[in-house]
Short mmCIF file of C-alpha atoms in Angstrom, two decimals:
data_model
loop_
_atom_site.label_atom_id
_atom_site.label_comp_id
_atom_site.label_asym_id
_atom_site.label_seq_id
_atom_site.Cartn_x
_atom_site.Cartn_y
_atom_site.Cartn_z
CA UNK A 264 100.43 117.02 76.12
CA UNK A 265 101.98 119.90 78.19
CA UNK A 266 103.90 119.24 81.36
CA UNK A 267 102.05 121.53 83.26
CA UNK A 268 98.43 119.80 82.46
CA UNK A 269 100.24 115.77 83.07
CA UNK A 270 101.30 117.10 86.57
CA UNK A 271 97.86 118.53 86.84
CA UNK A 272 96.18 115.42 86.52
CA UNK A 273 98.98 113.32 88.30
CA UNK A 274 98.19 115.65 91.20
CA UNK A 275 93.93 115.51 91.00
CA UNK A 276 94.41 111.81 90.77
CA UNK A 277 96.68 111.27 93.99
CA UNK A 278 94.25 113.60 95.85
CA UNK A 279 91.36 111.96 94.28
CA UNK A 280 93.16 108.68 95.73
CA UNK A 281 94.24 110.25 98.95
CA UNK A 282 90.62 110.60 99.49
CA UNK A 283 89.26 106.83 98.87
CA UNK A 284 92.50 106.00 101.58
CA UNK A 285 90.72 108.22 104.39
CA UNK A 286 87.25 107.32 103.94
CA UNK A 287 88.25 103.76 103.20
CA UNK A 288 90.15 103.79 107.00
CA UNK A 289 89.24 101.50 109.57
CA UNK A 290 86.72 99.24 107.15
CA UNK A 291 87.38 95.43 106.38
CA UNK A 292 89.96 95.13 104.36
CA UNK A 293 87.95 93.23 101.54
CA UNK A 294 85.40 96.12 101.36
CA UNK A 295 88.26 98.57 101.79
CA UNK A 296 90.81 97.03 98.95
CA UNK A 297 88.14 96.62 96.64
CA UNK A 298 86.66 100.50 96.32
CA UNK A 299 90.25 101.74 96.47
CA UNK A 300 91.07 99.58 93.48
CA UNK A 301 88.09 100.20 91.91
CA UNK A 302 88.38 104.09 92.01
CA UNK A 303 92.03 103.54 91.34
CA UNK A 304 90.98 102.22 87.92
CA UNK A 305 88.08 104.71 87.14
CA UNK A 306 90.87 107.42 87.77
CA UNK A 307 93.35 105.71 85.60
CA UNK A 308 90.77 105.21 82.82
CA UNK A 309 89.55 108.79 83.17
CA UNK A 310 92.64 110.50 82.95
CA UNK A 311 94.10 108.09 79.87
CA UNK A 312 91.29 107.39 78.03
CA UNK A 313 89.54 110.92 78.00
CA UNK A 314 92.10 113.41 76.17
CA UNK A 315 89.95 116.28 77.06
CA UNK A 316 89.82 114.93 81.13
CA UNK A 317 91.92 117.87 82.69
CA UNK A 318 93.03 117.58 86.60
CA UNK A 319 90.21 120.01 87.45
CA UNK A 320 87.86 117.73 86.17
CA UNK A 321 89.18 114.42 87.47
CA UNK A 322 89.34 116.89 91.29
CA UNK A 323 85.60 117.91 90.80
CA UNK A 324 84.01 114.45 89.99
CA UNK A 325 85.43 113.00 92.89
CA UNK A 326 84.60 116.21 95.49
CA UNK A 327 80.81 115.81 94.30
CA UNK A 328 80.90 112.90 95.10
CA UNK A 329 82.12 113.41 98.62
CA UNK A 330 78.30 112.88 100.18
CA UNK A 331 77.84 109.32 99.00
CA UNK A 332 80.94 108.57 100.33
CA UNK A 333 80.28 109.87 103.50
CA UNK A 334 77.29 108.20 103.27
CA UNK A 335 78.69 104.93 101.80
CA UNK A 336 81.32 104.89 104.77
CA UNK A 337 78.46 105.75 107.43
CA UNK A 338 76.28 102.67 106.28
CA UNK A 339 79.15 100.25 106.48
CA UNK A 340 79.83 101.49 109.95
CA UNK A 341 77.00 101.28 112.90
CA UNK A 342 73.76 103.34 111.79
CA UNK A 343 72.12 102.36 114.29
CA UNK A 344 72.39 105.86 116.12
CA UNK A 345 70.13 108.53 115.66
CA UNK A 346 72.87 111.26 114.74
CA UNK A 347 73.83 108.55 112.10
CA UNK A 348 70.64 108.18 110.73
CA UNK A 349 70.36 112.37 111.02
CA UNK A 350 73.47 112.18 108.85
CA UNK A 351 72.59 110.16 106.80
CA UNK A 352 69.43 112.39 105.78
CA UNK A 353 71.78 115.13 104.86
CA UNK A 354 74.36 113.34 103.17
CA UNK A 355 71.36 112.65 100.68
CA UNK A 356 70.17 116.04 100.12
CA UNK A 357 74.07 116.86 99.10
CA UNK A 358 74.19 113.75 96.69
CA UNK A 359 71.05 115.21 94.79
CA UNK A 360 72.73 118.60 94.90
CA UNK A 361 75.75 116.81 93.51
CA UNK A 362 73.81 115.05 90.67
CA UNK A 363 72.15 118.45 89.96
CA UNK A 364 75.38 119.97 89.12
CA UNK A 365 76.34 116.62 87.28
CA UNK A 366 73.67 117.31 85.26
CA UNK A 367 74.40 120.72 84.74
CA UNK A 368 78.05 121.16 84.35
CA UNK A 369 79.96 124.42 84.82
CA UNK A 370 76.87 126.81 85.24
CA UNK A 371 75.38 124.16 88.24
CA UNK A 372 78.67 124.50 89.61
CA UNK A 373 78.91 128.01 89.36
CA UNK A 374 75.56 128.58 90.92
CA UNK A 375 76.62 126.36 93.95
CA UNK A 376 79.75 128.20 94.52
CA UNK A 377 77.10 131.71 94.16
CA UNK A 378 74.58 130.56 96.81
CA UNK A 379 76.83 129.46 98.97
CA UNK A 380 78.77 132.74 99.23
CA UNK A 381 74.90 134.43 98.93
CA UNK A 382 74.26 132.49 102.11
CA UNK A 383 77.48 133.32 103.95
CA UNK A 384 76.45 137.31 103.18
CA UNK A 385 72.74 136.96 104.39
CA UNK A 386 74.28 134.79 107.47
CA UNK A 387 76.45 138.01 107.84
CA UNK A 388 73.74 140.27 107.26
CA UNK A 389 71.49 138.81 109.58
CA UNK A 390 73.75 138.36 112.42
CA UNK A 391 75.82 141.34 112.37
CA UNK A 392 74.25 145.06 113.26
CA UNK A 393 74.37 147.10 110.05
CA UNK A 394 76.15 150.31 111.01
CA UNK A 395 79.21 152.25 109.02
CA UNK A 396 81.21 150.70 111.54
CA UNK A 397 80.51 147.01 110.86
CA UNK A 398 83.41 145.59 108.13
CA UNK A 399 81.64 142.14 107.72
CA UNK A 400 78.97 143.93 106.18
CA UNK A 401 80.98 144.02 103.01
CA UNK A 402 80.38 140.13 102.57
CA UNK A 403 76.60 140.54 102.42
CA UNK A 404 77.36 143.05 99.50
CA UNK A 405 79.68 140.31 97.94
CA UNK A 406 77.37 137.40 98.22
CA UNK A 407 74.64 139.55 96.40
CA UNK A 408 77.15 139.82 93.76
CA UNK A 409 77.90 136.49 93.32
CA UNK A 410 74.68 135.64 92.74
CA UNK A 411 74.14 138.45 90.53
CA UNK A 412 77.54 137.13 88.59
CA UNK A 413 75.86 132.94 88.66
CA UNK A 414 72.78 134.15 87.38
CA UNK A 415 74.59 135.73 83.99
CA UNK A 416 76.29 132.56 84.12
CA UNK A 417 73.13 131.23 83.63
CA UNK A 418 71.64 133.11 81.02
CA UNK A 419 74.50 133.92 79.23
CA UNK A 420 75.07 130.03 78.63
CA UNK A 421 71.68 129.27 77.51
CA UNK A 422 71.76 131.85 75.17
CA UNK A 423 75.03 131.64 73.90
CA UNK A 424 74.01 128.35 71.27
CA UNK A 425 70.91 130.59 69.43
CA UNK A 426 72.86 133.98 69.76
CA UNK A 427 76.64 133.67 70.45
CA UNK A 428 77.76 137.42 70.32
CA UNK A 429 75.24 138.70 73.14
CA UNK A 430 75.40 135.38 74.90
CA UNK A 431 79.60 135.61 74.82
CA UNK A 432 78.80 139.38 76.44
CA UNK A 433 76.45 138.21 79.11
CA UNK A 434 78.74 134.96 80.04
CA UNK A 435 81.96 137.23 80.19
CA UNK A 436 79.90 139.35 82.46
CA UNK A 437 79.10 136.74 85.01
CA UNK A 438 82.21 134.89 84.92
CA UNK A 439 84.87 137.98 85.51
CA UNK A 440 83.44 138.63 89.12
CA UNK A 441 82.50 135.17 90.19
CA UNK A 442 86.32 134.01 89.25
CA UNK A 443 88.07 136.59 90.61
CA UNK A 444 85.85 135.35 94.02
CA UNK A 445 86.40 131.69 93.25
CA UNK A 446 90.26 132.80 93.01
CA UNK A 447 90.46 135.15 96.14
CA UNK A 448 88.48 132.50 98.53
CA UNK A 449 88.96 129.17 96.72
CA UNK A 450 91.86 128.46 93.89
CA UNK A 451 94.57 130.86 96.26
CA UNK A 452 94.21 128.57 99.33
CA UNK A 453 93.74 125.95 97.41
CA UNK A 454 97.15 125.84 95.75
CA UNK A 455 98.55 127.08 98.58
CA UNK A 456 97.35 123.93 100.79
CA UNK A 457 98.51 121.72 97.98
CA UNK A 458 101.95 123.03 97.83
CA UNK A 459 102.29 123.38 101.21
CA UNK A 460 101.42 119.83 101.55
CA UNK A 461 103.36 118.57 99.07
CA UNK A 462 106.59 120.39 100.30
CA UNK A 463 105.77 118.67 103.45
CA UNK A 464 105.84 115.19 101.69
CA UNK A 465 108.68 115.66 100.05
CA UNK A 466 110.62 116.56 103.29
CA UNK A 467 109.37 113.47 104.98
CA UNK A 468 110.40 111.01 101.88
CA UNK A 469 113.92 112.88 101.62
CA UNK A 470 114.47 112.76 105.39
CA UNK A 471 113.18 108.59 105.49
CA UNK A 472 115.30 108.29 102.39
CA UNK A 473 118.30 109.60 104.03
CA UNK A 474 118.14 107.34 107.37
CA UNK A 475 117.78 104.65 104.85
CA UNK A 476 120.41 105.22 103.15
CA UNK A 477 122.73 106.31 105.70
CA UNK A 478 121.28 104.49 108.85
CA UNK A 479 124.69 105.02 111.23
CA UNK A 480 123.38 109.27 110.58
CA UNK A 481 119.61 108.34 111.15
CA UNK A 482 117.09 106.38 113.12
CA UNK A 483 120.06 103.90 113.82
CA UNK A 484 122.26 106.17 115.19
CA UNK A 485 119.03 106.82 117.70
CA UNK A 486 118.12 103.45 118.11
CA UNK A 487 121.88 102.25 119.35
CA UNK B 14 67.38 108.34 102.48
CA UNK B 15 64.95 106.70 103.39
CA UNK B 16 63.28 104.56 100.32
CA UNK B 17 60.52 101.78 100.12
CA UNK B 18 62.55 98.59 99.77
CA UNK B 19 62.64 97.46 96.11
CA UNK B 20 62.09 100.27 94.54
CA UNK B 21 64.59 101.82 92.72
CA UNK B 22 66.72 105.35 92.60
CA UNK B 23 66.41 107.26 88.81
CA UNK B 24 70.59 106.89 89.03
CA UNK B 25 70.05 103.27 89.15
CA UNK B 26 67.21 102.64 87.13
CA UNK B 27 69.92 104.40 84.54
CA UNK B 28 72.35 102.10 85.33
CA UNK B 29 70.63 99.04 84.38
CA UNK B 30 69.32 100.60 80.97
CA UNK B 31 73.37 100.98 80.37
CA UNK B 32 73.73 97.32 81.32
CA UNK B 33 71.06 96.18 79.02
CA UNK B 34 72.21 98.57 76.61
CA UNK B 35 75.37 96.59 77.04
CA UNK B 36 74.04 93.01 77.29
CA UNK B 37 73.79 92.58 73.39
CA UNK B 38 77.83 93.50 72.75
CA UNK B 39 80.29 91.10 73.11
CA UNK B 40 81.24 90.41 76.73
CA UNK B 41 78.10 91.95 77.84
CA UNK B 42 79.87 93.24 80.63
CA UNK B 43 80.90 97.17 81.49
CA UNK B 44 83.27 99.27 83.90
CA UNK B 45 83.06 101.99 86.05
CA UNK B 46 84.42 104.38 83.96
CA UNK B 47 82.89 103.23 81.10
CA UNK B 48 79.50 103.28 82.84
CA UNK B 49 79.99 106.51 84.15
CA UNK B 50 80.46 107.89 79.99
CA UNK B 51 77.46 105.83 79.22
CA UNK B 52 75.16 107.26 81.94
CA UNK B 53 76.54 110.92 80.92
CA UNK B 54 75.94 110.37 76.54
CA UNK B 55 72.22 108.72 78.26
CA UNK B 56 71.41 111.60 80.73
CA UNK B 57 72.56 114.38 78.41
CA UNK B 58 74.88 115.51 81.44
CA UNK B 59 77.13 117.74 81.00
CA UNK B 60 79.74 115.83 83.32
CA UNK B 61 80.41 112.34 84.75
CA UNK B 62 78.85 111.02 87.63
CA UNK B 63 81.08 111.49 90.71
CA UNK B 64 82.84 108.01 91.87
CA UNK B 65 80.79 108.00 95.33
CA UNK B 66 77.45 108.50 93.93
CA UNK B 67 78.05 105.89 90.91
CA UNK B 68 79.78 102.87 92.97
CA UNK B 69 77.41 103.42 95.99
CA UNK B 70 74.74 102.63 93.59
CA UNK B 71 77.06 100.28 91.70
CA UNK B 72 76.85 98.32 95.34
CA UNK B 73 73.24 98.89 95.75
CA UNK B 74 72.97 97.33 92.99
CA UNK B 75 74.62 94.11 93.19
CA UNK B 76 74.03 93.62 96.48
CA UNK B 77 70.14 93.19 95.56
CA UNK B 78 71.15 90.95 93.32
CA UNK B 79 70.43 93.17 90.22
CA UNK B 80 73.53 93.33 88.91
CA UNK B 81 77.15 90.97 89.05
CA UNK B 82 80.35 91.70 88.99
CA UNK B 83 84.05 89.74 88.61
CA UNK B 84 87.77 91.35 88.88
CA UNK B 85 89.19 91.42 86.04
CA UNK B 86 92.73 88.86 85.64
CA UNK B 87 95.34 90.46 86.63
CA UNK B 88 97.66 89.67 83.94
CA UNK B 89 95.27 91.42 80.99
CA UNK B 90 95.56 94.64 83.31
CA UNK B 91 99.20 94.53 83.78
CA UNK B 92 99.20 93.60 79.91
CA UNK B 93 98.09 96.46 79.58
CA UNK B 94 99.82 98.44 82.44
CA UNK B 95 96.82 99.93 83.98
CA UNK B 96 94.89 98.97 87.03
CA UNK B 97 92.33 95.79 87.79
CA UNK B 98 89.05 96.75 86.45
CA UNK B 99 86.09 95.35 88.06
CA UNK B 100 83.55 94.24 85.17
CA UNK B 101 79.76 94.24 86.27
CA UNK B 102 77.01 92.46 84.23
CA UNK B 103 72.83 92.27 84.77
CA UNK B 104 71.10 89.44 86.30
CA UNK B 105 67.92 87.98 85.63
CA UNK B 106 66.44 89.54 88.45
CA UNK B 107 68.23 93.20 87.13
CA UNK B 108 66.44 92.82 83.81
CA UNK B 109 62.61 92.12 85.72
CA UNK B 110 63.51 95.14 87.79
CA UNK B 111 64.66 97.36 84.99
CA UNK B 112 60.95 96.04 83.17
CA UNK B 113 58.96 97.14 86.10
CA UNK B 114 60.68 100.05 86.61
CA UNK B 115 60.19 101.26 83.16
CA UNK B 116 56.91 99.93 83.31
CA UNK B 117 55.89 102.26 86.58
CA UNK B 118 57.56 105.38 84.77
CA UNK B 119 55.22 104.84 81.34
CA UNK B 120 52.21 104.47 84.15
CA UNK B 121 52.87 107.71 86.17
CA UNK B 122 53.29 110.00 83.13
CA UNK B 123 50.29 108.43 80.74
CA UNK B 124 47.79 110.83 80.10
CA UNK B 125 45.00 110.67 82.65
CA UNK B 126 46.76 109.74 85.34
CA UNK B 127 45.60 111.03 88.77
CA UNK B 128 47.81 113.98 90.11
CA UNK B 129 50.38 113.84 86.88
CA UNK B 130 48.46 115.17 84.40
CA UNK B 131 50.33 116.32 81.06
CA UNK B 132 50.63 119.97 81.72
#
């Protein structure tokens, strides 16, 4: 296996893991040990035991599943509040949306990612005045084409099993204009975060592992 | 979500047909993971179900008594170098449920049926 795709999944897992440690925060620690070493497993399992399991993969099955552990970490706290119980309501429409796109796989996702930017252009549309001078109005024009983009998506993957040369066309289609969005707005910040974050990580272990090493330099200088 | 209490979700109802799928192999017992590949080969999804959905229902599950579980010893995992899996298994109570759920399904899409009538 290539380097590139083992750190891949070494990283989807520790953010996978990263996760269960917030939502987990705060709970008993029976409860709280036992779904951290529980998803610890699935994760381990996933990754070794499915050779075609990349990190994207491993990173999307645990963000759709991000409502039921809202929802999961709600019920275990007090519910007894009406903004909980509100919550609670709309963590369960998400969790159907997530087992929609569960069901669906990469074209479920796609159309997700399509209405949401759709919605962010009609929010746009709605609430800003159209006039030559209005710049924002350029998102209602790229939501449209998102949509536009899921739909071939769409098509072009049901069709591609019965006719694979116009299906290929109307797939390639769809996906050029929805990845180059999912790249500007998603996958850019994205890796940015991450290797922002992990720069930051590394400082903090390099900087603890000097003042342990060299404790007359570091926090024991301070402390005498 | 508000639900009537006993009945069950589809995800779960899905669950316990992998558990009795499971019942007549060795152990009779399954993972997460391995529940998770079952439910996706049984669903014809076209990806695994996400860890919060599956182990909140996992949990539902067992805490009505439906299903069982045990941690695995620690010294087959380490054996193995990997981490504790948690093994669950269906009750008694699991199998009745998974009967009468089953059983409700067959009712609500037989032909004649008031308001779900074959199309």
């Amino acid at each position: 296996m290539k380097l590139a795709a083992l750190r891949a999944k070494g990283l989807a897992t520790w953010l996978a893991l990263l996760w269960v440690r917030c939502y987990t925060r705060g709970l008993a620690q029976e409860l709280r040990e036992s779904r951290r070493a529980e998803i610890a497993s699935d994760t381990w399992d996933q990754v070794h035991g499915d050779r075609y399991a990349s990190g994207a993969w491993v990173l999307v099955r645990c963000l759709l599943g991000v409502p039921a552990d809202l929802s999961w970490r709600l019920e275990h706290s007090a519910t007894a509040h009406a903004p909980g119980r509100a919550a609670l309501r709309l963590l369960a429409i998400a969790e159907n949306g997530g087992r929609w796109i569960v069901r669906r796989g990469l074209p479920g996702l796609t159309v997700l990612f399509a209405g949401f930017y759709a919605l962010l252009g009609f929010i746009v549309l709605v609430t800003i005045p159209l006039n030559e001078n209005a710049p924002h109005a350029d998102l209602a024009w790229f939501g449209g084409l998102c949509l536009l983009a899921s739909a071939f998506i769409v098509i072009g993957s049901r069709r591609l099993p019965r006719h694979a040369k116009s299906g290929s066309a109307i797939l390639i289609v769809g996906a050029i204009p929805m990845s180059l969005a999912l790249m500007v707005t998603v996958v850019v910040p994205g890796v940015a975060a991450i290797v922002v974050g992990s720069e930051v990580v590394r400082g903090v272990r390099a900087r603890r592992r000097q003042a342990a090493g060299n404790p007359v330099a570091g926090g024991g200088a301070r402390r005498q | 979500m508000r639900r009537k209490p006993g009945t069950l979700l589809p995800l779960e109802v899905a669950i316990l047909g992998v558990a009795i799928d499971i019942r007549g192999e060795e152990k009779g017992e399954f993972h997460g993971y391995q529940a998770a590949r079952l439910l996706k080969e049984r669903e014809e999804a076209k990806m695994l179900t996400a860890h919060g959905t599956l182990y909140k229902a996992l949990e539902r599950l067992q805490v009505g008594g439906l299903l069982e579980s045990r941690w695995e010893d620690p010294d087959t995992a380490a054996n193995e170098e990997r981490p504790r899996r948690r093994f669950y298994k269906i009750t008694a109570a699991g199998e009745t449920a998974w009967q009468e759920a089953l059983r409700s399904a067959h009712l609500a899409t037989a032909p004649g049926t008031p308001g779900l009538a074959p199309i």
